């Protein structure tokens, strides 16, 4: 009797571990669901939107200019940020805000990306803390799931911050 | 960093056990064997990947940047270290720990260095653009033990804590060098003062 209970418990623990591991691999290597908060990506992503972020393009280094990514915040690794990639390594980006008279440009250093929110007036991003290491990127946002009326893929950048490469 | 061999080894072991189990039943041998093979595969691979991601990871150290702590004989032999990933899950490290970090210059590369300064520390640099640096929030200062032969914070500045990958806890190969790695900071590399903890803790 006691033995049967033990065997059953062990079996249950084993199955739990197995499914936990499968879940970990799915979330770590395929994609995850993220609930966004904060105004920095308005109007593309508004507060409390549910989005799906896929991990594959980050693992295969297929992140492109204009993609929206989830990244670890460089100043607080436990916090995640959701921003648009404005420049990859070697790209020229504008570091000043659109209202500035004098435009300042820099080239993004090797292994880094330049991230900016779509809501330029209310976003803490690379304009404050500079380029972000590529390895901090966790995934690329590919689908918006909630609210239902805005279900679908995400729109292009609403402001002309991306400088097309020659 | 070699991971594939370990992973395949474990999964084959698991599949072997499942295969014996299937054979014992002596019915539809080939069919059962293949089914056991596939189900064993689906158990072994996720479990192994998760263990390597969450608990610990084995990696070979290349290069001379951590001499004499790691790779003391240079080219002739390279150490294999156990990277404890569980202990850095909350991004907590001590000064003196040897950690592996995703390189900020090249995301495909992992580098292994010693933690010299934590957030708030004021560090005297060796050949960085500023002579003294205050490590910003969420960052740390890492250096190789072999000064001059190491790409470290003296080249690219403070590194974000989010790039940490694991803490080297043991040297496991070669067997003669099997040992636990204790944190230690060279006396002359201690931080000058820490802004967050107050300035009276230096000695």
mmCIF file with all atom_site columns, C-alpha atoms in Angstrom, chain A residues 17-18 20-22 24-25 28-29 58 61 72-78 89 110-112 133-136 138, chain B residues 42-43 45-47 49-50 53-54 90-91 102-108 136-139 160-164:
data_model
loop_
_atom_site.group_PDB
_atom_site.id
_atom_site.type_symbol
_atom_site.label_atom_id
_atom_site.label_alt_id
_atom_site.label_comp_id
_atom_site.label_asym_id
_atom_site.label_entity_id
_atom_site.label_seq_id
_atom_site.pdbx_PDB_ins_code
_atom_site.Cartn_x
_atom_site.Cartn_y
_atom_site.Cartn_z
_atom_site.occupancy
_atom_site.B_iso_or_equiv
_atom_site.pdbx_formal_charge
_atom_site.auth_seq_id
_atom_site.auth_comp_id
_atom_site.auth_asym_id
_atom_site.auth_atom_id
_atom_site.pdbx_PDB_model_num
ATOM 1  C CA . UNK A 1 17  ? 9.096  17.851 -14.081 1.00 0.00 ? 17  UNK A CA 1
ATOM 2  C CA . UNK A 1 18  ? 8.677  16.651 -17.664 1.00 0.00 ? 18  UNK A CA 1
ATOM 3  C CA . UNK A 1 20  ? 7.700  21.889 -16.632 1.00 0.00 ? 20  UNK A CA 1
ATOM 4  C CA . UNK A 1 21  ? 10.742 21.252 -18.793 1.00 0.00 ? 21  UNK A CA 1
ATOM 5  C CA . UNK A 1 22  ? 8.670  21.198 -21.986 1.00 0.00 ? 22  UNK A CA 1
ATOM 6  C CA . UNK A 1 24  ? 10.483 25.998 -20.212 1.00 0.00 ? 24  UNK A CA 1
ATOM 7  C CA . UNK A 1 25  ? 11.808 24.981 -23.626 1.00 0.00 ? 25  UNK A CA 1
ATOM 8  C CA . UNK A 1 28  ? 12.658 29.920 -23.920 1.00 0.00 ? 28  UNK A CA 1
ATOM 9  C CA . UNK A 1 29  ? 13.133 28.888 -27.539 1.00 0.00 ? 29  UNK A CA 1
ATOM 10 C CA . UNK A 1 58  ? 16.637 36.438 -31.730 1.00 0.00 ? 58  UNK A CA 1
ATOM 11 C CA . UNK A 1 61  ? 20.150 36.739 -35.291 1.00 0.00 ? 61  UNK A CA 1
ATOM 12 C CA . UNK A 1 72  ? 15.888 43.265 -20.566 1.00 0.00 ? 72  UNK A CA 1
ATOM 13 C CA . UNK A 1 73  ? 16.295 46.773 -19.266 1.00 0.00 ? 73  UNK A CA 1
ATOM 14 C CA . UNK A 1 74  ? 20.025 47.614 -19.126 1.00 0.00 ? 74  UNK A CA 1
ATOM 15 C CA . UNK A 1 75  ? 19.666 49.268 -15.721 1.00 0.00 ? 75  UNK A CA 1
ATOM 16 C CA . UNK A 1 76  ? 17.375 46.732 -14.089 1.00 0.00 ? 76  UNK A CA 1
ATOM 17 C CA . UNK A 1 77  ? 17.740 43.174 -15.433 1.00 0.00 ? 77  UNK A CA 1
ATOM 18 C CA . UNK A 1 78  ? 14.516 42.043 -13.743 1.00 0.00 ? 78  UNK A CA 1
ATOM 19 C CA . UNK A 1 89  ? 25.187 47.665 -35.428 1.00 0.00 ? 89  UNK A CA 1
ATOM 20 C CA . UNK A 1 110 ? 29.321 46.572 -32.715 1.00 0.00 ? 110 UNK A CA 1
ATOM 21 C CA . UNK A 1 111 ? 27.033 44.062 -31.017 1.00 0.00 ? 111 UNK A CA 1
ATOM 22 C CA . UNK A 1 112 ? 24.506 46.705 -29.997 1.00 0.00 ? 112 UNK A CA 1
ATOM 23 C CA . UNK A 1 133 ? 23.688 45.136 -26.216 1.00 0.00 ? 133 UNK A CA 1
ATOM 24 C CA . UNK A 1 134 ? 22.018 42.743 -28.650 1.00 0.00 ? 134 UNK A CA 1
ATOM 25 C CA . UNK A 1 135 ? 22.259 39.924 -26.106 1.00 0.00 ? 135 UNK A CA 1
ATOM 26 C CA . UNK A 1 136 ? 19.730 41.704 -23.876 1.00 0.00 ? 136 UNK A CA 1
ATOM 27 C CA . UNK A 1 138 ? 14.616 38.434 -25.454 1.00 0.00 ? 138 UNK A CA 1
ATOM 28 C CA . UNK B 2 42  ? 10.788 13.758 -25.988 1.00 0.00 ? 42  UNK B CA 1
ATOM 29 C CA . UNK B 2 43  ? 11.529 13.307 -22.298 1.00 0.00 ? 43  UNK B CA 1
ATOM 30 C CA . UNK B 2 45  ? 15.767 16.531 -24.655 1.00 0.00 ? 45  UNK B CA 1
ATOM 31 C CA . UNK B 2 46  ? 13.535 19.028 -22.798 1.00 0.00 ? 46  UNK B CA 1
ATOM 32 C CA . UNK B 2 47  ? 14.759 17.842 -19.403 1.00 0.00 ? 47  UNK B CA 1
ATOM 33 C CA . UNK B 2 49  ? 17.919 21.559 -22.066 1.00 0.00 ? 49  UNK B CA 1
ATOM 34 C CA . UNK B 2 50  ? 16.077 22.864 -19.015 1.00 0.00 ? 50  UNK B CA 1
ATOM 35 C CA . UNK B 2 53  ? 19.518 26.459 -18.796 1.00 0.00 ? 53  UNK B CA 1
ATOM 36 C CA . UNK B 2 54  ? 18.391 26.613 -15.204 1.00 0.00 ? 54  UNK B CA 1
ATOM 37 C CA . UNK B 2 90  ? 18.222 36.715 -9.415  1.00 0.00 ? 90  UNK B CA 1
ATOM 38 C CA . UNK B 2 91  ? 21.283 38.471 -10.846 1.00 0.00 ? 91  UNK B CA 1
ATOM 39 C CA . UNK B 2 102 ? 27.394 37.246 -22.949 1.00 0.00 ? 102 UNK B CA 1
ATOM 40 C CA . UNK B 2 103 ? 29.826 39.549 -24.682 1.00 0.00 ? 103 UNK B CA 1
ATOM 41 C CA . UNK B 2 104 ? 28.403 43.031 -25.275 1.00 0.00 ? 104 UNK B CA 1
ATOM 42 C CA . UNK B 2 105 ? 30.516 43.299 -28.423 1.00 0.00 ? 105 UNK B CA 1
ATOM 43 C CA . UNK B 2 106 ? 29.460 40.013 -29.948 1.00 0.00 ? 106 UNK B CA 1
ATOM 44 C CA . UNK B 2 107 ? 26.208 38.364 -28.827 1.00 0.00 ? 107 UNK B CA 1
ATOM 45 C CA . UNK B 2 108 ? 27.338 34.962 -30.115 1.00 0.00 ? 108 UNK B CA 1
ATOM 46 C CA . UNK B 2 136 ? 25.932 52.576 -12.789 1.00 0.00 ? 136 UNK B CA 1
ATOM 47 C CA . UNK B 2 137 ? 22.803 50.827 -11.485 1.00 0.00 ? 137 UNK B CA 1
ATOM 48 C CA . UNK B 2 138 ? 22.192 47.369 -12.891 1.00 0.00 ? 138 UNK B CA 1
ATOM 49 C CA . UNK B 2 139 ? 25.768 47.044 -14.109 1.00 0.00 ? 139 UNK B CA 1
ATOM 50 C CA . UNK B 2 160 ? 24.750 45.231 -17.781 1.00 0.00 ? 160 UNK B CA 1
ATOM 51 C CA . UNK B 2 161 ? 23.775 42.583 -15.212 1.00 0.00 ? 161 UNK B CA 1
ATOM 52 C CA . UNK B 2 162 ? 21.221 41.208 -17.664 1.00 0.00 ? 162 UNK B CA 1
ATOM 53 C CA . UNK B 2 163 ? 24.062 39.787 -19.755 1.00 0.00 ? 163 UNK B CA 1
ATOM 54 C CA . UNK B 2 164 ? 25.201 37.434 -16.997 1.00 0.00 ? 164 UNK B CA 1
#
